[in-house]
Coordinates of C-alpha atoms in Angstrom, one line a residue:
X1382 CA -16.8 11.7 -20.5
X1383 CA -14.3 9.9 -22.7
X1384 CA -14.6 6.1 -22.9
X1385 CA -12.7 3.1 -24.2
X1386 CA -9.2 4.1 -25.4
X1387 CA -9.3 7.7 -24.1
X1388 CA -8.2 7.0 -20.5
X1389 CA -7.1 10.3 -19.1
X1390 CA -8.0 12.2 -22.2
X1391 CA -10.4 14.5 -20.4
X1392 CA -11.6 15.0 -16.8
X1393 CA -14.3 16.8 -15.0
X1394 CA -13.8 18.8 -11.8
X1395 CA -16.5 18.8 -9.1
X1396 CA -15.5 20.9 -6.0
X1397 CA -18.0 20.3 -3.3
X1398 CA -18.3 22.7 -0.4
X1399 CA -21.3 21.1 1.4
X1400 CA -23.5 18.1 0.9
X1401 CA -25.9 20.1 -1.2
X1402 CA -23.1 20.8 -3.7
X1403 CA -21.7 17.3 -3.8
X1404 CA -21.0 15.4 -7.0
X1405 CA -23.8 13.7 -8.8
X1406 CA -25.6 10.8 -7.3
X1407 CA -23.1 8.1 -6.1
X1408 CA -25.3 5.1 -6.6
X1409 CA -24.4 2.0 -4.5
X1410 CA -21.4 3.8 -3.0
X1411 CA -23.4 6.8 -1.7
X1412 CA -23.7 5.8 2.0
X1413 CA -20.0 5.1 2.5
X1414 CA -18.9 8.1 0.4
X1415 CA -21.3 10.4 2.3
X1416 CA -20.0 9.2 5.7
X1417 CA -16.4 9.7 4.7
X1418 CA -17.2 13.1 3.1
X1419 CA -19.0 14.2 6.3
X1420 CA -15.9 13.1 8.3
X1421 CA -13.7 15.2 6.1
X1422 CA -16.1 18.2 6.4
X1423 CA -15.8 17.9 10.2
X1424 CA -12.1 18.7 9.8
X1425 CA -12.9 21.7 7.5
X1426 CA -11.9 19.8 4.4
X1427 CA -14.0 19.5 1.2
X1428 CA -13.2 17.2 -1.8
X1429 CA -12.4 18.3 -5.4
X1430 CA -12.7 15.5 -7.9
X1431 CA -11.2 14.5 -11.3
X1432 CA -12.8 11.6 -13.0
X1433 CA -11.8 9.5 -16.0
X1434 CA -13.7 6.8 -17.8
X1435 CA -12.0 3.8 -19.6
X1436 CA -11.8 0.1 -19.0
X1437 CA -12.5 0.9 -15.4
X1438 CA -13.6 4.1 -13.7
X1439 CA -10.8 6.1 -12.2
X1440 CA -10.9 9.1 -9.8
X1441 CA -8.6 11.5 -8.2
X1442 CA -9.5 13.5 -5.1
X1443 CA -7.9 16.5 -3.5
X1444 CA -9.1 17.7 -0.1
X1445 CA -9.2 21.5 0.2
X1446 CA -9.0 23.5 3.4
X1447 CA -11.4 26.3 4.3
X1448 CA -9.3 28.7 2.2
X1449 CA -9.6 26.5 -0.8
X1450 CA -5.9 25.4 -0.7
X1451 CA -4.9 21.7 -1.0
X1452 CA -4.5 20.2 2.5
X1453 CA -1.0 18.7 3.2
X1454 CA -0.7 15.3 1.5
X1455 CA -4.4 14.9 1.1
X1456 CA -4.6 13.5 -2.4
X1457 CA -6.1 10.1 -3.3
X1458 CA -6.5 7.9 -6.3
X1459 CA -9.3 5.5 -6.7
X1460 CA -10.6 2.9 -9.1
X1461 CA -13.8 0.9 -9.3
X1462 CA -16.5 -0.8 -11.3
X1463 CA -18.2 2.6 -11.7
X1464 CA -17.6 6.2 -10.8
X1465 CA -19.3 5.9 -7.4
X1466 CA -16.8 3.2 -6.3
X1467 CA -13.9 5.1 -7.8
X1468 CA -14.8 8.3 -5.9
X1469 CA -15.3 6.4 -2.7
X1470 CA -11.7 4.9 -2.8
X1471 CA -10.2 8.2 -3.9
X1472 CA -11.9 10.1 -1.1
X1473 CA -10.9 7.5 1.5
X1474 CA -7.3 7.5 0.3
X1475 CA -7.1 11.3 0.4
X1476 CA -8.5 11.5 3.9
X1477 CA -6.3 8.6 5.0
X1478 CA -3.1 10.3 3.8
X1479 CA -4.1 13.5 5.5
X1480 CA -4.8 11.8 8.8
X1481 CA -1.7 9.6 8.8
X1482 CA 0.8 12.2 7.9
X1483 CA 2.3 14.8 10.2
X1484 CA -1.2 15.6 11.4
X1485 CA -1.2 12.3 13.3
X1486 CA 1.7 13.1 15.5
X1487 CA 0.4 12.7 19.1
X1488 CA 3.1 14.0 21.4
X1489 CA 1.2 13.0 24.5
X1490 CA 1.1 9.4 23.4
X1491 CA 4.8 9.0 22.5
X1492 CA 6.8 6.8 24.7
X1493 CA 10.6 6.2 24.5
X1494 CA 12.0 2.6 24.5
X1495 CA 15.7 1.6 24.4
X1496 CA 16.8 0.7 20.9
X1497 CA 18.3 -2.6 22.0
X1498 CA 15.1 -3.6 23.8
X1499 CA 13.1 -3.1 20.6
X1500 CA 15.7 -5.0 18.6
X1501 CA 15.6 -8.0 20.9
X1502 CA 11.9 -7.9 21.4
X1503 CA 8.9 -7.4 19.1
X1504 CA 11.2 -6.2 16.2
X1505 CA 13.7 -9.1 16.4
X1506 CA 12.6 -10.4 13.0
X1507 CA 12.7 -7.0 11.3
X1508 CA 15.4 -6.1 8.8
X1509 CA 16.1 -2.9 10.8
X1510 CA 16.9 -4.8 14.0
X1511 CA 20.7 -4.9 13.4
X1512 CA 20.6 -1.1 13.0
X1513 CA 18.7 -0.7 16.3
X1514 CA 21.4 -2.8 18.0
X1515 CA 24.0 -0.3 16.8
X1516 CA 22.1 2.5 18.6
X1517 CA 22.9 1.1 22.2
X1518 CA 22.0 3.9 24.6
X1519 CA 19.5 5.6 22.3
X1520 CA 15.8 5.7 23.0
X1521 CA 13.4 5.4 20.1
X1522 CA 10.0 7.2 19.9
X1523 CA 7.2 4.6 20.0
X1524 CA 3.4 4.3 20.2
X1525 CA 1.4 1.6 22.0
X1526 CA -0.3 -0.8 19.7
X1527 CA -3.0 -3.4 20.6
X1528 CA -3.0 -6.9 19.2
X1529 CA -5.8 -7.1 16.7
X1530 CA -6.7 -10.6 17.8
X1531 CA -8.6 -10.4 21.1
X1532 CA -6.8 -11.9 24.1
X1533 CA -3.2 -11.3 23.0
X1534 CA -0.9 -8.8 24.5
X1535 CA -0.1 -5.5 22.7
X1536 CA 3.3 -4.2 21.7
X1537 CA 5.3 -1.0 21.6
X1538 CA 6.0 -0.1 17.9
X1539 CA 8.5 2.7 16.8
X1540 CA 7.1 5.6 14.9
X1541 CA 9.8 5.3 12.2
X1542 CA 8.4 2.0 10.8
X1543 CA 5.3 3.7 9.4
X1544 CA 6.2 7.4 9.2
X1545 CA 8.8 8.5 6.6
X1546 CA 7.9 12.1 7.3
X1547 CA 9.1 11.6 10.9
X1548 CA 12.2 9.5 10.3
X1549 CA 13.5 11.3 7.2
X1550 CA 15.9 14.1 6.8
X1551 CA 13.2 16.7 7.1
X1552 CA 11.6 15.1 10.1
X1553 CA 13.7 16.9 12.6
X1554 CA 10.9 19.4 13.2
X1555 CA 8.6 16.6 14.4
X1556 CA 11.4 14.8 16.3
X1557 CA 12.3 18.0 18.1
X1558 CA 8.6 18.5 19.0
X1559 CA 8.6 15.2 21.1
X1560 CA 12.2 15.5 22.3
X1561 CA 13.6 12.6 20.2
X1562 CA 17.4 12.7 20.0
X1563 CA 18.0 9.3 18.3
X1564 CA 19.9 9.0 15.0
X1565 CA 17.5 7.9 12.2
X1566 CA 19.9 8.2 9.3
X1567 CA 20.0 4.4 8.8
X1568 CA 16.6 3.5 10.2
X1569 CA 14.8 5.9 7.9
X1570 CA 15.6 3.6 4.9
X1571 CA 13.3 1.1 6.5
X1572 CA 10.5 3.6 7.0
X1573 CA 7.5 3.1 4.7
X1574 CA 4.1 4.6 4.5
X1575 CA 2.4 1.2 4.6
X1576 CA -0.2 -0.7 6.6
X1577 CA -2.7 2.2 6.9
X1578 CA -6.4 1.9 6.2
X1579 CA -9.5 4.2 6.4
X1580 CA -13.1 3.1 6.2
X1581 CA -16.5 3.7 7.6
X1582 CA -15.9 1.0 10.3
X1583 CA -12.8 0.0 12.3
X1584 CA -13.0 -3.6 11.0
X1585 CA -13.1 -2.6 7.3
X1586 CA -10.2 -0.1 7.9
X1587 CA -8.2 -2.9 9.5
X1588 CA -8.9 -5.3 6.6
X1589 CA -7.6 -2.7 4.1
X1590 CA -4.5 -2.0 6.2
X1591 CA -3.6 -5.7 6.7
X1592 CA -4.1 -6.5 3.0
X1593 CA -1.7 -3.7 2.1
X1594 CA 0.9 -5.1 4.6
X1595 CA 0.4 -8.6 3.1
X1596 CA 0.8 -7.2 -0.5
X1597 CA 4.1 -5.5 0.3
X1598 CA 5.4 -8.7 2.0
X1599 CA 4.4 -10.8 -1.0
X1600 CA 6.0 -8.5 -3.5
X1601 CA 9.1 -8.3 -1.4
X1602 CA 9.5 -12.0 -1.4
X1603 CA 8.7 -12.2 -5.1
X1604 CA 11.6 -9.7 -5.7
X1605 CA 14.0 -11.7 -3.6
X1606 CA 13.1 -15.0 -5.2
X1607 CA 13.3 -13.6 -8.8
X1608 CA 16.3 -11.3 -8.7
X1609 CA 18.4 -12.8 -5.9
X1610 CA 17.7 -16.5 -6.0
X1611 CA 16.9 -16.7 -9.7
X1612 CA 13.7 -18.6 -9.2
X1613 CA 11.1 -18.7 -12.0
X1614 CA 7.9 -16.7 -11.3
X1615 CA 4.5 -18.2 -11.8
X1616 CA 2.0 -16.4 -14.1
X1617 CA -1.8 -17.0 -14.3
X1618 CA -2.8 -18.1 -17.8
X1619 CA -5.2 -15.3 -19.0
X1620 CA -7.1 -17.9 -21.1
X1621 CA -8.3 -19.5 -17.9
X1622 CA -9.8 -16.3 -16.4
X1623 CA -13.5 -16.0 -15.9
X1624 CA -15.3 -14.1 -18.6
X1625 CA -15.5 -10.7 -16.7
X1626 CA -11.8 -10.8 -15.7
X1627 CA -10.8 -11.9 -19.2
X1628 CA -12.7 -8.9 -20.6
X1629 CA -11.0 -6.5 -18.1
X1630 CA -7.6 -8.1 -19.0
X1631 CA -8.2 -7.7 -22.7
X1632 CA -9.3 -4.1 -22.3
X1633 CA -6.3 -3.3 -20.2
X1634 CA -3.9 -4.7 -22.8
X1635 CA -5.7 -2.6 -25.5
X1636 CA -5.5 0.5 -23.3
X1637 CA -1.8 0.1 -22.5
X1638 CA -0.9 -1.3 -25.9
X1639 CA 1.2 -4.0 -24.1
X1640 CA 1.0 -7.5 -22.7
X1641 CA -0.3 -7.5 -19.1
X1642 CA 1.3 -10.4 -17.3
X1643 CA -0.5 -11.7 -14.2
X1644 CA 2.2 -12.8 -11.8
X1645 CA 1.1 -14.9 -8.9
X1646 CA 2.9 -13.6 -5.8
X1647 CA 1.0 -15.5 -3.2
X1648 CA 3.2 -16.7 -0.3
X1649 CA 2.9 -19.1 2.6
X1650 CA 0.3 -16.8 4.2
X1651 CA -2.1 -18.3 1.6
X1652 CA -3.6 -14.8 0.9
X1653 CA -3.9 -14.4 -2.9
X1654 CA -1.6 -11.6 -4.2
X1655 CA -1.3 -10.7 -7.8
X1656 CA 1.1 -8.4 -9.7
X1657 CA -0.2 -7.1 -13.0
X1658 CA 3.0 -6.2 -14.9
X1659 CA 4.0 -4.8 -18.3
X1660 CA 7.7 -5.2 -19.3
X1661 CA 9.8 -2.1 -20.1
X1662 CA 10.1 -1.1 -23.7
X1663 CA 12.4 1.1 -25.7
X1664 CA 12.6 4.2 -23.6
X1665 CA 9.6 3.3 -21.5
X1666 CA 9.7 2.0 -17.9
X1667 CA 8.0 -1.1 -16.6
X1668 CA 4.4 -0.7 -15.3
X1669 CA 2.8 -2.5 -12.5
X1670 CA -0.2 -2.8 -10.3
X1671 CA -0.4 -5.1 -7.3
X1672 CA -3.0 -6.2 -4.8
X1673 CA -3.8 -8.8 -2.1
X1674 CA -7.3 -10.0 -1.3
X1675 CA -8.9 -13.0 0.3
X1676 CA -10.5 -13.9 -3.1
X1677 CA -8.3 -14.4 -6.1
X1678 CA -10.7 -12.6 -8.5
X1679 CA -10.6 -9.5 -6.2
X1680 CA -6.8 -9.6 -6.2
X1681 CA -6.7 -9.9 -10.1
X1682 CA -9.2 -7.1 -10.5
X1683 CA -7.5 -4.7 -8.1
X1684 CA -4.0 -5.4 -9.6
X1685 CA -5.2 -4.7 -13.2
X1686 CA -7.1 -1.6 -12.2
X1687 CA -4.1 -0.3 -10.2
X1688 CA -2.0 -0.8 -13.3
X1689 CA -4.5 1.3 -15.3
X1690 CA -4.5 3.9 -12.5
X1691 CA -0.8 4.3 -12.8
X1692 CA -1.3 5.7 -16.4
X1693 CA -3.4 8.7 -15.3
X1694 CA -1.9 12.0 -16.5
X1695 CA 0.2 14.0 -14.0
X1696 CA 0.1 11.1 -11.5
X1697 CA 3.1 9.0 -12.7
X1698 CA 6.0 9.2 -10.2
X1699 CA 9.3 10.7 -11.4
X1700 CA 12.0 8.2 -12.5
X1701 CA 13.6 6.5 -9.5
X1702 CA 17.3 7.3 -9.1
X1703 CA 19.0 3.9 -8.7
X1704 CA 22.6 5.1 -8.9
X1705 CA 23.3 4.6 -5.2
X1706 CA 22.5 0.9 -5.6
X1707 CA 24.9 0.3 -8.5
X1708 CA 27.8 -0.8 -6.2
X1709 CA 25.4 -3.6 -5.0
X1710 CA 24.5 -5.7 -8.1
X1711 CA 21.9 -7.9 -6.4
X1712 CA 20.1 -4.9 -4.9
X1713 CA 20.3 -3.0 -8.2
X1714 CA 18.7 -6.0 -10.0
X1715 CA 15.9 -5.9 -7.4
X1716 CA 15.4 -2.2 -7.7
X1717 CA 15.2 -2.3 -11.5
X1718 CA 12.3 -4.8 -11.2
X1719 CA 12.7 -6.0 -14.8
X1720 CA 10.9 -9.3 -15.3
X1721 CA 11.6 -9.4 -19.0
X1722 CA 14.0 -12.4 -18.9
X1723 CA 12.3 -14.1 -15.9
X1724 CA 8.9 -14.1 -17.7
X1725 CA 10.4 -16.0 -20.7
X1726 CA 10.9 -19.0 -18.4
X1727 CA 7.9 -18.5 -16.1
X1728 CA 5.7 -21.3 -14.9
X1729 CA 2.1 -21.0 -15.9
X1730 CA -0.9 -21.9 -13.7
X1731 CA -4.6 -21.8 -14.3
X1732 CA -6.8 -19.2 -12.5
X1733 CA -8.3 -20.6 -9.4
X1734 CA -10.6 -18.6 -7.3
X1735 CA -11.4 -19.1 -3.6
X1736 CA -14.4 -17.9 -1.6
X1737 CA -14.1 -14.9 0.7
X1738 CA -16.4 -13.8 3.5
X1739 CA -18.5 -10.7 2.6
X1740 CA -18.8 -9.0 6.1
X1741 CA -15.7 -7.0 7.1
X1742 CA -15.6 -8.7 10.6
X1743 CA -15.6 -12.1 8.9
X1744 CA -12.9 -11.0 6.5
X1745 CA -10.8 -9.7 9.4
X1746 CA -11.2 -13.0 11.3
X1747 CA -10.1 -14.9 8.2
X1748 CA -7.0 -12.7 7.7
X1749 CA -6.0 -13.0 11.3
X1750 CA -6.4 -16.8 11.2
X1751 CA -4.1 -17.1 8.1
X1752 CA -1.5 -14.8 9.7
X1753 CA -1.6 -16.8 12.9
X1754 CA -1.3 -20.1 11.0
X1755 CA 2.0 -18.8 9.6
X1756 CA 3.2 -17.7 13.0
X1757 CA 2.5 -13.9 12.7
X1758 CA 0.7 -11.5 15.0
X1759 CA -1.0 -8.3 13.8
X1760 CA -1.0 -5.1 15.9
X1761 CA -3.1 -2.0 15.4
X1762 CA -3.2 1.6 16.5
X1763 CA -6.2 3.8 16.1
X1764 CA -4.9 6.9 14.3
X1765 CA -8.3 8.7 14.3
X1766 CA -11.9 8.1 14.8
X1767 CA -14.1 10.7 13.2
X1768 CA -17.8 11.5 13.3
X1769 CA -19.9 8.6 11.9
X1770 CA -17.3 6.1 13.3
X1771 CA -15.1 6.6 10.2
X1772 CA -11.8 5.1 11.4
X1773 CA -8.2 5.4 10.3
X1774 CA -5.8 2.7 11.6
X1775 CA -2.2 1.7 11.3
X1776 CA -1.3 -2.0 11.4
X1777 CA 2.1 -3.7 11.8
X1778 CA 2.8 -7.4 11.5
X1779 CA 6.4 -7.8 12.8
X1780 CA 8.5 -10.1 10.7
X1781 CA 6.6 -9.6 7.4
X1782 CA 8.9 -8.2 4.7
X1783 CA 9.3 -4.5 3.9
X1784 CA 12.1 -5.1 1.4
X1785 CA 9.9 -3.8 -1.5
X1786 CA 11.1 -0.3 -0.6
X1787 CA 14.2 -1.2 -2.8
X1788 CA 12.2 -0.4 -5.9
X1789 CA 12.1 3.2 -4.7
X1790 CA 15.9 3.3 -4.7
X1791 CA 16.2 2.7 -0.9
X1792 CA 19.4 1.0 0.2
X1793 CA 17.7 -1.7 2.2
X1794 CA 18.3 -5.4 2.9
X1795 CA 15.8 -8.3 3.3
X1796 CA 14.9 -9.3 6.8
X1797 CA 15.2 -12.9 8.1
X1798 CA 12.0 -13.9 6.2
X1799 CA 13.4 -12.7 2.9
X1800 CA 16.8 -14.2 3.5
X1801 CA 15.3 -17.6 4.3
X1802 CA 13.2 -17.3 1.1

């Protein structure tokens, strides 16, 4: 396997058809990986791996059906301290994407709610609420969600919020299947594949899902503050990083041949969120990795490793077309996401870690407490529970920002939270 500066220079493929032909020993990640792989096998899916060595271990996983063809949407990328951890995250992401795509459409569970009722109810603080109010007389396909915090009432959440495959132009096949006649042309812009998690337990899956929701909210607010309000970002001084993080940061800069800025995107939720960012160069786009975690060191580690993950061969997304946003200068600035000038006047802060519970249940309780302290309620739907209690969930926290979709070229506006910011 290549090492050091040869990230992505070579890879090895390990198709595995049954446990006996699985990849080599997975070390500390073996129990979780085995559980998730068995869950995939129960659906007739087997993993195929590509692994890279570098400053961190990186992996790509495709799930193949019984005919050996890639299953729809079932590709995952993972990173970790070693190959076992990288394979675990890649496998989990591949299975999550398969389970939460069109496969997840449960016609029997769909219920229709008047658009104006949604706009004036649980979605009142969402950016798409004004569009719902324009659809008076229309009924919107929804699922029932439970409040994650015991003792609170559940909510009815529209499918479009978390299913671009349903709300988009090609989603008419799925909408016809459930008898949905609403017009999603405007709403689809606010549809993002976010807030999902898959793990060997329900609690752990929910933690992953909520942290992704928090990360998108934080990066949305950072975008608004920087490119609409002109506020200075805050960066973590790399000289104050602990030794292990400083080494990872140095190796990442060497690998990418660029300065890696660690932008502190933490919000009033008090959940550490970090953006690892490289400014654009002559003919090269900006590069980013972002993560939220209860411990700052985990957020820094995940952000840097995601930044490195984005450099894998054949995984970089195609250039985003921003032409539709040019008539709207503020939105166009947000979509370009160019921090070059802003970083020249950034505030600098020292790295400060904070403790995080180790058990998933304790982590979930801490996340819920911080959300509640800021006035937010988390809702969850069980997308799938597979053999071995492997769980896929979707979470929604109404009122948290989803404006970050603008960097994909979507013509969206901030919601009330972003506008207040």
